[in-house]
CSV table of C-alpha atoms (C1' of nucleotides) in Angstrom, one decimal:
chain,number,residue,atom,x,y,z
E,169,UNK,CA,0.0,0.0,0.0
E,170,UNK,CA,1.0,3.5,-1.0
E,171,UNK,CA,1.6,6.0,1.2
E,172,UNK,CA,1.0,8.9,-1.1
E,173,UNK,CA,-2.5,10.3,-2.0
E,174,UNK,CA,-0.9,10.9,-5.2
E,175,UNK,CA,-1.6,7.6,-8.1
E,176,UNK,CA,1.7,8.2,-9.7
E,177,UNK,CA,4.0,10.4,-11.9
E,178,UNK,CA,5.2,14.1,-11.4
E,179,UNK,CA,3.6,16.8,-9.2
E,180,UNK,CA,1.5,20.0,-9.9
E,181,UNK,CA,4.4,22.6,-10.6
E,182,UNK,CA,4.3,25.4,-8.4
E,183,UNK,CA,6.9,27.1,-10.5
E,184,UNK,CA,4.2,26.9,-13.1
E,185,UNK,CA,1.1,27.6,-11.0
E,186,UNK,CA,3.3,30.7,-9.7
E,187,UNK,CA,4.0,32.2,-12.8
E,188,UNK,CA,0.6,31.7,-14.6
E,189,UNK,CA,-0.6,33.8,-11.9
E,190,UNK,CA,1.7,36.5,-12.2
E,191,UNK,CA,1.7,36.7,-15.6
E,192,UNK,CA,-2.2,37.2,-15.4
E,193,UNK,CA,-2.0,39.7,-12.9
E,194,UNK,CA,0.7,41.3,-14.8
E,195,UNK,CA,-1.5,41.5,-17.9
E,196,UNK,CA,-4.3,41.8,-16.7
E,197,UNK,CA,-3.5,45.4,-15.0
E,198,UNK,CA,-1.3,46.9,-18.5
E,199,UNK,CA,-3.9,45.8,-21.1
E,200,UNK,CA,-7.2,45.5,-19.3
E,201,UNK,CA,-9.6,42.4,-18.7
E,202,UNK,CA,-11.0,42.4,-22.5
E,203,UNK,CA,-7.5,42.0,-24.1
E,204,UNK,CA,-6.4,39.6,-21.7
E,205,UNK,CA,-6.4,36.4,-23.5
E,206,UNK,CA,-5.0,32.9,-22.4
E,207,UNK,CA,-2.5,32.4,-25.4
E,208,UNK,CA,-0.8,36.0,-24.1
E,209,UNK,CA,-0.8,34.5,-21.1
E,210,UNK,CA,0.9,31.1,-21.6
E,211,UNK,CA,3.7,33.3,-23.5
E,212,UNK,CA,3.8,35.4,-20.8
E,213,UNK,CA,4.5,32.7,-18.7
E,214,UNK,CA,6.6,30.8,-20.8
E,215,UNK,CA,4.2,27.8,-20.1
E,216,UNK,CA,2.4,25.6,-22.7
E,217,UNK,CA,-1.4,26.4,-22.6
E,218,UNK,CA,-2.2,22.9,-21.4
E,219,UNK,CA,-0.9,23.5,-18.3
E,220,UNK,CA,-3.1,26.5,-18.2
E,221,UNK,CA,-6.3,24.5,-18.9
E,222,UNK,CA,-5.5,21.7,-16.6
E,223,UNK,CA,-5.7,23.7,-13.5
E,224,UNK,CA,-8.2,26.9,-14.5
E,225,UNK,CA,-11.1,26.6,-17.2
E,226,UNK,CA,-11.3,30.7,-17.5
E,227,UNK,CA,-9.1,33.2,-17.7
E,228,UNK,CA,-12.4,34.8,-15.3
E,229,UNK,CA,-11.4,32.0,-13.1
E,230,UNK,CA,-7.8,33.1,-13.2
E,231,UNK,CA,-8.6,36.4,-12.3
E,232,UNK,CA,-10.4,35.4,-9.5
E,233,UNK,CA,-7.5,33.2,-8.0
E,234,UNK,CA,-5.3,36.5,-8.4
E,235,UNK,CA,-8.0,38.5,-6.3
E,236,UNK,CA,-7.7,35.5,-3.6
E,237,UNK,CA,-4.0,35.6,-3.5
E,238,UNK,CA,-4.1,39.3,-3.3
E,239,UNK,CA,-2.1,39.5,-6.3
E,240,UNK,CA,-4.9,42.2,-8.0
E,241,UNK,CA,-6.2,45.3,-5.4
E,242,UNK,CA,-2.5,44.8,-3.5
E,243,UNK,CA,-3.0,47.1,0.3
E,244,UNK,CA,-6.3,48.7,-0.6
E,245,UNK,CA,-7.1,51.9,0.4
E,246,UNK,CA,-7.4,52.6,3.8
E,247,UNK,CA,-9.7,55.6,4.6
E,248,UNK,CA,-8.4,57.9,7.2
E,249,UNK,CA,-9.8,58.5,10.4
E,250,UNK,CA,-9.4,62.2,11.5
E,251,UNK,CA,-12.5,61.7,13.8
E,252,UNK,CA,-14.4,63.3,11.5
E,253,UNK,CA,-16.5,60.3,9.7
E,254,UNK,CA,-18.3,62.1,7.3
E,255,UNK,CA,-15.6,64.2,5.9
E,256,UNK,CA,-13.4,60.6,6.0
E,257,UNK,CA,-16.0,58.9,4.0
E,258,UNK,CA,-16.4,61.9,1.8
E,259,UNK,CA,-11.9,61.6,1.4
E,260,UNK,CA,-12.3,57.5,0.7
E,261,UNK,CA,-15.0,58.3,-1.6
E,262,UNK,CA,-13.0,61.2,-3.8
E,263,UNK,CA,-10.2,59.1,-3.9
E,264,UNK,CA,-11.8,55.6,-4.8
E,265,UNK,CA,-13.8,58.2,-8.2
E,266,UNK,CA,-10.6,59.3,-9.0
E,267,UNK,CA,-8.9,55.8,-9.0
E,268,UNK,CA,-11.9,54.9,-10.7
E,269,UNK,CA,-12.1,57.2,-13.8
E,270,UNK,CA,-8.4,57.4,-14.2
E,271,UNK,CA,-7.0,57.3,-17.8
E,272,UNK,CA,-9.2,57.2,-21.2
E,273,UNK,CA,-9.6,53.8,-21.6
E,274,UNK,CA,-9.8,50.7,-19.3
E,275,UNK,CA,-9.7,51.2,-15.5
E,276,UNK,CA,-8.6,48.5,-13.4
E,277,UNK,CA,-11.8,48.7,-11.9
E,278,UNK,CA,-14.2,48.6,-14.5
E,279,UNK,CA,-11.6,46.0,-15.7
E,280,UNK,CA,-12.5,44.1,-12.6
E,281,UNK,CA,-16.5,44.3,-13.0
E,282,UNK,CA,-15.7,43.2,-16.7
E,283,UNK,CA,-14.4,40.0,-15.3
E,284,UNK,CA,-17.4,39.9,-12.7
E,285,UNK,CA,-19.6,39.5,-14.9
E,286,UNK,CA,-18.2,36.5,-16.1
E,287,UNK,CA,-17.2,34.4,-12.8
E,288,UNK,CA,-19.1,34.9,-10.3
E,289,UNK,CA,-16.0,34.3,-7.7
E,290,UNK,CA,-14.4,37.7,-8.8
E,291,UNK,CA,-17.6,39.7,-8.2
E,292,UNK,CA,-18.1,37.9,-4.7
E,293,UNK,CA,-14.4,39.0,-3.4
E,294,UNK,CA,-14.8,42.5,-5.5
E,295,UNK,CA,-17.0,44.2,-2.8
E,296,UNK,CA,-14.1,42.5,0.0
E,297,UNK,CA,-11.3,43.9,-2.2
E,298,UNK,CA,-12.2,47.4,-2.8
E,299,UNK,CA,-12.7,47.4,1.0
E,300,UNK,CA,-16.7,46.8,2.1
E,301,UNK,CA,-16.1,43.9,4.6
E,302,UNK,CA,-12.8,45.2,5.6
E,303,UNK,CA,-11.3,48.8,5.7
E,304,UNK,CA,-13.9,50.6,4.7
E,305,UNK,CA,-16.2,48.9,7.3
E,306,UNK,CA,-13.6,49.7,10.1
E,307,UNK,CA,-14.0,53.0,9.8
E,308,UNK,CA,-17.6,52.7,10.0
E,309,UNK,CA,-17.6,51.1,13.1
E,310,UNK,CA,-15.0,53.7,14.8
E,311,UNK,CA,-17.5,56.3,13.4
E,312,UNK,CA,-20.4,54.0,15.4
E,313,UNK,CA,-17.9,54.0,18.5
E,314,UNK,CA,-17.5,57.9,18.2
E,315,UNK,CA,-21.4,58.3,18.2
E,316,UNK,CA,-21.2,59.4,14.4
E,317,UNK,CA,-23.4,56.8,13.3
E,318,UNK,CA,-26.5,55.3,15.0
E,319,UNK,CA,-25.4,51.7,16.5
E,320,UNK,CA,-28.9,50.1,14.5
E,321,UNK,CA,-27.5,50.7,11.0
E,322,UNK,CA,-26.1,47.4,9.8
E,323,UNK,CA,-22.3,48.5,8.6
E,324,UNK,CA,-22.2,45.5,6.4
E,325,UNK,CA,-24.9,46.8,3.9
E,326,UNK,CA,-23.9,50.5,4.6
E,327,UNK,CA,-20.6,49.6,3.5
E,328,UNK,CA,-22.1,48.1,0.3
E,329,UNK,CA,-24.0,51.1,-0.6
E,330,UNK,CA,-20.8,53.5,-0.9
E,331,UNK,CA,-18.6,50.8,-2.8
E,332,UNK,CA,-22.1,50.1,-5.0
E,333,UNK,CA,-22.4,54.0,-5.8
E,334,UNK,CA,-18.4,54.0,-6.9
E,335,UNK,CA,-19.5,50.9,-8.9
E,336,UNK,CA,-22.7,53.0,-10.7
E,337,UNK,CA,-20.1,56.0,-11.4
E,338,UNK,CA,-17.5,53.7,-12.8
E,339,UNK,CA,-19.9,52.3,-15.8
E,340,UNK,CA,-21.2,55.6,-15.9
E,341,UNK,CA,-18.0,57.2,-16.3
E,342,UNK,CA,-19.2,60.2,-14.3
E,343,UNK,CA,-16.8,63.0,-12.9
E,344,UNK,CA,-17.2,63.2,-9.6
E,345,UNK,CA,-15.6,66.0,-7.3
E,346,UNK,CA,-14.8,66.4,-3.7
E,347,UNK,CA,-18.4,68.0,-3.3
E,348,UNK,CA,-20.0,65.7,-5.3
E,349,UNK,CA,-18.3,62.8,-3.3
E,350,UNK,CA,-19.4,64.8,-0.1
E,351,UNK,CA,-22.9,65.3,-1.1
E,352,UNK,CA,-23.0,61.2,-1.4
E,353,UNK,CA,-22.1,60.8,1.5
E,354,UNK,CA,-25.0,62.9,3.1
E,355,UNK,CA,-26.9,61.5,1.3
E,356,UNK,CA,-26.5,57.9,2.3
E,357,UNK,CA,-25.8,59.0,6.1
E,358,UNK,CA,-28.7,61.4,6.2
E,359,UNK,CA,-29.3,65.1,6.2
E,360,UNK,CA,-27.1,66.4,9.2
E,361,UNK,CA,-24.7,68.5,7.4
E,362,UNK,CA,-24.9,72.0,7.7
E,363,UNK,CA,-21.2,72.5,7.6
E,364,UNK,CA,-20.4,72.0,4.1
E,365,UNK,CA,-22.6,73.6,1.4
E,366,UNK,CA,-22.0,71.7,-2.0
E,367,UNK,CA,-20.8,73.6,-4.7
E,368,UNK,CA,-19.5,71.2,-7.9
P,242,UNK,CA,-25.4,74.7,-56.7
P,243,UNK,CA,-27.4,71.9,-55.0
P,244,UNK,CA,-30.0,72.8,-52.3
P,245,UNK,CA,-29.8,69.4,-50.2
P,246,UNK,CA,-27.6,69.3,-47.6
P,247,UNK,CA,-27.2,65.2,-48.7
P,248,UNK,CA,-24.2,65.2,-51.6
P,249,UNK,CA,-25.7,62.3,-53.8
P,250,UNK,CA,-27.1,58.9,-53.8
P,251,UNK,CA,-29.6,56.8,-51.6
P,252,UNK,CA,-29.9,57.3,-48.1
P,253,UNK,CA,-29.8,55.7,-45.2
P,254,UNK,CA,-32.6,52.9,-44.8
P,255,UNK,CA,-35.0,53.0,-41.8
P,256,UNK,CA,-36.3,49.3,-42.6
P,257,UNK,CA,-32.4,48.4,-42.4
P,258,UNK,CA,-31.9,50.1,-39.2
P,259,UNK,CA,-34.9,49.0,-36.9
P,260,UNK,CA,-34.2,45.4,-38.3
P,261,UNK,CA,-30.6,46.0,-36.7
P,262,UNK,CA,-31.7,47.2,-33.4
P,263,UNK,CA,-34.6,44.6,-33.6
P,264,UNK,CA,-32.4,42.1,-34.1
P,265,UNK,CA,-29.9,43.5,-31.4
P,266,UNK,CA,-32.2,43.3,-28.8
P,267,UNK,CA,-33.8,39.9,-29.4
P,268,UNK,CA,-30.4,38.4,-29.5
P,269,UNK,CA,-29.2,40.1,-26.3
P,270,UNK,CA,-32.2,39.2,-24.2
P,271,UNK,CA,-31.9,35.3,-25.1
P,272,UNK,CA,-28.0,34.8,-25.6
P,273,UNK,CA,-26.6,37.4,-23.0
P,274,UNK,CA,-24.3,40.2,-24.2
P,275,UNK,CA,-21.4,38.0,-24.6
P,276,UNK,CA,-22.5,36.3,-26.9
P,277,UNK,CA,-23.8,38.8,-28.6
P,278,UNK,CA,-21.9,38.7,-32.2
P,279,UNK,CA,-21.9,41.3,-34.9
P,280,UNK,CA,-22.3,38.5,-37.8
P,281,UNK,CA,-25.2,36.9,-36.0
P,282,UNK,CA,-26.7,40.4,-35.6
P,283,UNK,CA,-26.1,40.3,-39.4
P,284,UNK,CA,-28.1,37.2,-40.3
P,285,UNK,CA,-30.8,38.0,-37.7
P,286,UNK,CA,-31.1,40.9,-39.1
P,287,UNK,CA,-31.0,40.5,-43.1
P,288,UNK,CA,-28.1,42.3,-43.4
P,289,UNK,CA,-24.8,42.9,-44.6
P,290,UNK,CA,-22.3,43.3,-42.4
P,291,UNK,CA,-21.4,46.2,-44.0
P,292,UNK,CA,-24.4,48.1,-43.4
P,293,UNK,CA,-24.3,47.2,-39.7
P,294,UNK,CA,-20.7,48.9,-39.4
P,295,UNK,CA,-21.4,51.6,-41.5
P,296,UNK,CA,-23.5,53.3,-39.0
P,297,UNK,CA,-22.3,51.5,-35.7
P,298,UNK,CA,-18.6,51.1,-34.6
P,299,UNK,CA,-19.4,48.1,-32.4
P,300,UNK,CA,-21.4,45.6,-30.7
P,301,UNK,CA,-21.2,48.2,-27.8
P,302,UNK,CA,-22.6,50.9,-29.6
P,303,UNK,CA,-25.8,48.9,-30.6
P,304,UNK,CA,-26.5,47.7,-27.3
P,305,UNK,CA,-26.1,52.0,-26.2
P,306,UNK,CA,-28.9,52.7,-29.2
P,307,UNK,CA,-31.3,49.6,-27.7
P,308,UNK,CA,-31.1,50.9,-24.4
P,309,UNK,CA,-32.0,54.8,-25.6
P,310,UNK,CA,-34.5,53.7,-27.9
P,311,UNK,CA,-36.3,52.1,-25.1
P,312,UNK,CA,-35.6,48.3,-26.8
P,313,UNK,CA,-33.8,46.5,-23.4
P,314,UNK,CA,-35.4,47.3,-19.9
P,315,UNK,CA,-38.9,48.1,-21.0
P,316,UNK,CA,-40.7,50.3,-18.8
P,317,UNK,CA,-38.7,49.7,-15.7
P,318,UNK,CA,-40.3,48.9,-12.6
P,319,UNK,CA,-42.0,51.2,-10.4
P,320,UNK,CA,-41.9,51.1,-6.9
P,321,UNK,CA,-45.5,50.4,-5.2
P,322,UNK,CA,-46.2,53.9,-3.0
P,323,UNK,CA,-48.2,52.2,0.2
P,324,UNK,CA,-47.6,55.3,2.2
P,325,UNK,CA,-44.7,53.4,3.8
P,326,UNK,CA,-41.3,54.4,2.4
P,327,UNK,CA,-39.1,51.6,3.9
P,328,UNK,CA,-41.6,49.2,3.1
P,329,UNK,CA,-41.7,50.4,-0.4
P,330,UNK,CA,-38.1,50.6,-0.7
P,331,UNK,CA,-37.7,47.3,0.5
P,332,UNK,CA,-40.4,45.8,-2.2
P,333,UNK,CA,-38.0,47.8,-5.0
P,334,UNK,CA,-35.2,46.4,-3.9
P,335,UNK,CA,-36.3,42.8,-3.2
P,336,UNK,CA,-38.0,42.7,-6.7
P,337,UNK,CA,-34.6,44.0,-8.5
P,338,UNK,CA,-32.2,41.5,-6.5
P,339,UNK,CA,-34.6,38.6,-7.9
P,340,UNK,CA,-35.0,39.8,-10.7
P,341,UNK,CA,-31.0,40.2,-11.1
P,342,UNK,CA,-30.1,36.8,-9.8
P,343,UNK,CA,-32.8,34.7,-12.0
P,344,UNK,CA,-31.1,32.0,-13.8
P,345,UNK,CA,-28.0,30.3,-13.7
P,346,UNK,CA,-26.6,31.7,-16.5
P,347,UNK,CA,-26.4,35.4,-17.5
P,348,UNK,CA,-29.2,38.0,-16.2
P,349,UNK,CA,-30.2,40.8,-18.2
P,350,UNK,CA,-28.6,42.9,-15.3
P,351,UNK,CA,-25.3,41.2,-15.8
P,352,UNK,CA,-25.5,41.4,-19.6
P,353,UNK,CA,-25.5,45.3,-19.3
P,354,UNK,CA,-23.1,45.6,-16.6
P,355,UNK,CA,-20.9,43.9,-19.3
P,356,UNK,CA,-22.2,45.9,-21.9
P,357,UNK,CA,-21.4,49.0,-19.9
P,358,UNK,CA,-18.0,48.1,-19.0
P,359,UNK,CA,-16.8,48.3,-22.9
P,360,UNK,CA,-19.3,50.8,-23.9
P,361,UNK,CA,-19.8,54.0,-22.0
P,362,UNK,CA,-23.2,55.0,-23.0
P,363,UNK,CA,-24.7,52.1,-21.4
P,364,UNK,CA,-23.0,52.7,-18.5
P,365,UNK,CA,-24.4,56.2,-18.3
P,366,UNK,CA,-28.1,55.1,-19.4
P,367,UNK,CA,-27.8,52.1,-17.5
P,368,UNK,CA,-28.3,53.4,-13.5
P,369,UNK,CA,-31.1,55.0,-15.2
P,370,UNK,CA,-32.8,52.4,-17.1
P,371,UNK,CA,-33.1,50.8,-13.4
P,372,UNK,CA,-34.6,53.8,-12.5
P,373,UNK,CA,-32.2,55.7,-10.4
P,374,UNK,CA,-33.3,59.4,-12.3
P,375,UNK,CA,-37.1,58.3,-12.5
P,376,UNK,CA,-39.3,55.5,-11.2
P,377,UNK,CA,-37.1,55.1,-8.4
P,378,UNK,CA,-36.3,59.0,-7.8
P,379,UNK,CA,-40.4,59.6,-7.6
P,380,UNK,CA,-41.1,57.4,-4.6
P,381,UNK,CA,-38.3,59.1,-3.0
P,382,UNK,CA,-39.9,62.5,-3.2
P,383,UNK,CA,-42.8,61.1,-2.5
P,384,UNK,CA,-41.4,60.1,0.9
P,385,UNK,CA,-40.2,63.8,1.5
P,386,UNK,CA,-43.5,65.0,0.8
P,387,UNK,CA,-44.5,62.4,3.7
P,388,UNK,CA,-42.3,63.3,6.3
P,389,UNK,CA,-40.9,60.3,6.2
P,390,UNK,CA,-37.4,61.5,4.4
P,391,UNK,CA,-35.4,64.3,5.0
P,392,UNK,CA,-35.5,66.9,2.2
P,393,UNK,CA,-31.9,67.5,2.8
P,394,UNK,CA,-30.7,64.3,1.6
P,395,UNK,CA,-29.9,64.5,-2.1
P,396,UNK,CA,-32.4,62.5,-3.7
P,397,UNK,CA,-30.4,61.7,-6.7
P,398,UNK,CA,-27.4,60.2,-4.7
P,399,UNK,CA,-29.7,58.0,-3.0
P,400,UNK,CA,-31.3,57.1,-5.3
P,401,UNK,CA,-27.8,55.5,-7.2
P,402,UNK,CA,-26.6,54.1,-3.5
P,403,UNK,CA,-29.7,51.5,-3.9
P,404,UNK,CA,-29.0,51.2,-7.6
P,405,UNK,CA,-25.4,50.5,-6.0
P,406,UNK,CA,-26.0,47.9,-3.8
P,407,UNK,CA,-28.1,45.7,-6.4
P,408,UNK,CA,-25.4,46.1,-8.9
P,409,UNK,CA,-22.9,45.0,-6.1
P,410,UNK,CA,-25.5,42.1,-5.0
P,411,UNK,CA,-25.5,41.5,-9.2
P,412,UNK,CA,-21.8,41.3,-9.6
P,413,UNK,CA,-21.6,38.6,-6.2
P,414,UNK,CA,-24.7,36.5,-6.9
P,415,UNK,CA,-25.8,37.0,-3.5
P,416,UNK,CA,-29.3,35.7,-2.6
P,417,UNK,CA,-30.9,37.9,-1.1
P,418,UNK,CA,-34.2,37.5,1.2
P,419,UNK,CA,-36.9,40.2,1.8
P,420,UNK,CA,-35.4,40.9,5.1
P,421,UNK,CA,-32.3,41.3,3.7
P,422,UNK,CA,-33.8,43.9,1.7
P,423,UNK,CA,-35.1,45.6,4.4
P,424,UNK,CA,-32.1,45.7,6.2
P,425,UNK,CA,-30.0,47.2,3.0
P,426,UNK,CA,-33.1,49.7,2.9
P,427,UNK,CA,-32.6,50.5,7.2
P,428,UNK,CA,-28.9,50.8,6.9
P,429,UNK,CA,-29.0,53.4,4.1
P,430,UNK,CA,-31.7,55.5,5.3
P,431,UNK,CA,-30.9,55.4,9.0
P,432,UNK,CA,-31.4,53.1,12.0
P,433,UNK,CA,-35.5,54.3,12.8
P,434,UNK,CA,-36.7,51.0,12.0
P,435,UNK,CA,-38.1,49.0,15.3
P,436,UNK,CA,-41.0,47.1,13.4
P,437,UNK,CA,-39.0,44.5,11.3
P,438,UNK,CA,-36.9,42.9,12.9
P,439,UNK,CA,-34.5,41.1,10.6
P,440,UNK,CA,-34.1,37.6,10.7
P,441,UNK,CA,-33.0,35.7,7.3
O,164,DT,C1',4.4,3.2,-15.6
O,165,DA,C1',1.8,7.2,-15.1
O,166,DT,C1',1.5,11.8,-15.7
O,167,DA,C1',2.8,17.0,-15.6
O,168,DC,C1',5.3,19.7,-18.4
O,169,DG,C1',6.6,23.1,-22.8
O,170,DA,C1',5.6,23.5,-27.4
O,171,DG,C1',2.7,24.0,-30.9
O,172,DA,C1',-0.6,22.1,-34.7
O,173,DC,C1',-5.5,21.8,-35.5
O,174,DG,C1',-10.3,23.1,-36.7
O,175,DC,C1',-13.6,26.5,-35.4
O,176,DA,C1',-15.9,31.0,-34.5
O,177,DC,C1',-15.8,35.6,-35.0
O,178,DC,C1',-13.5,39.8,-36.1
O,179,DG,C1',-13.1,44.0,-39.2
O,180,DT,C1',-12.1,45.1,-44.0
O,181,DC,C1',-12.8,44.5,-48.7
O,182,DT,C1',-15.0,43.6,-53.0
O,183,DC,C1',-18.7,42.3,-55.8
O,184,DG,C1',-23.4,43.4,-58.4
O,185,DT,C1',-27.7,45.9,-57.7
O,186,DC,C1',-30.6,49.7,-56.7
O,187,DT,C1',-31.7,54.5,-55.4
O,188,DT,C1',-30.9,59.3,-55.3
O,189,DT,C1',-29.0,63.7,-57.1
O,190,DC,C1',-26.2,66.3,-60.2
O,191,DT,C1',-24.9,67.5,-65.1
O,192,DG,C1',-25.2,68.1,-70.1
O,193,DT,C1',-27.8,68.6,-73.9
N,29,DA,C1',-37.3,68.1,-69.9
N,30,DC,C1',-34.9,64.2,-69.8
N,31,DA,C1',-31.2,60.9,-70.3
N,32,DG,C1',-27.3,59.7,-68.6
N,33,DA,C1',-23.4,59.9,-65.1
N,34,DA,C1',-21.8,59.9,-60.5
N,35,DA,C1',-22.1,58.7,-55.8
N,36,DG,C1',-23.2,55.9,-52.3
N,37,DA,C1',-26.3,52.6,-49.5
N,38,DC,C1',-27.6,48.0,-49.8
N,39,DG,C1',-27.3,42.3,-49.4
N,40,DA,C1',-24.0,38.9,-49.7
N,41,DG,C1',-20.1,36.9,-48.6
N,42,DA,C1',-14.8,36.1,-49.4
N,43,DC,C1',-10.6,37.2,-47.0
N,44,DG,C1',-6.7,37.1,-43.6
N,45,DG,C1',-6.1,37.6,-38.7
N,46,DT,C1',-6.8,36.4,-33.8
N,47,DG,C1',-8.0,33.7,-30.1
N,48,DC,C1',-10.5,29.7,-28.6
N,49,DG,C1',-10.3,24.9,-26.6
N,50,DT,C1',-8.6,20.3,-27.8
N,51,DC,C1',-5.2,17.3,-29.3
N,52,DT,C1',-0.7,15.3,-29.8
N,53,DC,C1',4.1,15.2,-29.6
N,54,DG,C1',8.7,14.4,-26.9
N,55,DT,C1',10.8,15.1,-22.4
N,56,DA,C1',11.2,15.0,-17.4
N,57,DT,C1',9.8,13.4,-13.0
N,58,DA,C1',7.6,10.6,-9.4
DNA sequence: TATACGAGACGCACCGTCTCGTCTTTCTGT
DNA sequence: ACAGAAAGACGAGACGGTGCGTCTCGTATA
């Protein structure tokens, strides 16, 4: 009797798993989830596209294995916390439009939805990445801690709202100022927010 | 000197171009948008390829002319006004998460979202067609005229935070109950919500 | 002996361009 | 006025190019 689970023959290369990965990664962030295709990627890789196809039947399950590994989204942005939630929110929001809309053509976010749409894994960790069940929820929870933000409000689904408004921007393509990103963010919290009168 | 403001020959044909969108339409609704293909829109059609890239410089483009014409998303879905905003909201919302996550394969949601992520017209149209600027904006003023919503919230940013959130829920494939609805509606618009308590 | 690997050939689907012949519209010459 | 001539939209489909997913080699490794 054998003591491997293994029948027989050579291993799954990690080598090989390694660099399929990072070449996907890599091309998947300079030429945008449309243009990625699995031949570039065995090239890239320097890997025969059987190897490919043995391990991963899409390149949108690729993808989603790179969001996993935290090879796609590396760090996140963490909003700040100056004590003032709103005007945090407001900062995290501004800055996640402007990642958003950067460049002409492909963003690596709307890159990222692209390949969403096509496996469901990379859209279940998309919210997680861009920060709803992590850093972004955090803050929301000092901000409940500070007395901020009512204690009732579910900070899971709150959370979802701001990175689902960045998402509806991001296919819209829509400018989005520091007012405009402030003005969100009353909106969602509610009306008390007499300090900064929005002017776009 | 000639008086038309057309330099010579036939113009364009209308039967040619609602066969085209016709054609468009039919094919995106059964066979998703990636599967969409400009030579099947061709031989659905009655046409020459030609003619379809003569006036459209992609499969994007057609999909953006559908949705302003009115051919995808007809009529939208209008929230129920029962006097109770929440409730309402929470009807909208549960009603657009099934409607999103019907069928294994692609949704119509998920077709546009990929749609809008190579074309941005339907990105633009898109938050819009689900009734963020309409349907959805009404009951919302509607609720300010009840009391029931602050009139300092921005109505328009709400509005795209719960187009956000099913787009987000569209892109993960989350189920999502009626209470779960709710709860998304009580965390955007504040924790005042001690009749339903949420249990999934 | 079984099997993962790199390499790449294979047939297929679709791309975007092009070239036909036909038909419709407008301009030009008599 | 009226017959061409010119221009261009049309249906049809051929064309080379690209990527797909499968397959078949020979080699290396367990």
């Amino acid at each position: 009797m054998q003591v491997s689970e293994h029948r027989r023959g050579p291993i799954r290369s990690e080598a090989a798993r390694v660099a399929i990965l990072d070449a996907t990664a890599r091309l998947f962030e300079t030429r945008g989830y449309d243009h990625l295709t699995m031949e570039g990627i065995a090239a890239e890789a320097h890997v025969g596209k059987q190897t490919i196809y043995r391990w991963w039947p899409s390149k949108g399950a690729l993808v989603a294995d790179c969001l996993l590994e935290g090879r796609l989204l590396v760090g996140g942005y963490t909003p700040a916390d100056s004590g003032d939630l709103r005007a945090d929110l407001a900062t995290w929001l501004h800055v996640m439009l402007t990642f958003v809309e950067r460049q002409g053509g492909d963003s690596l976010v709307l890159s990222l939805i692209a390949a969403a749409t096509d496996h469901s894994d990379v859209g279940a960790r998309l919210a997680e990445g861009l920060g709803a069940n992590s850093l972004l929820r955090a803050r929301l929870e000092s901000g409940v801690a500070a007395g901020q933000l009512s204690p009732e409000r579910p900070l899971e689904e709150l959370a979802e709202a701001f990175v689902g408004v960045a998402l509806v921007r991001a296919l819209g393509r829509t400018s989005s100022s520091a007012a405009e990103a402030r003005r969100i963010v009353d909106a969602v919290l509610g009306g008390a927010a007499p300090s900064a009168p929005a002017t776009p």
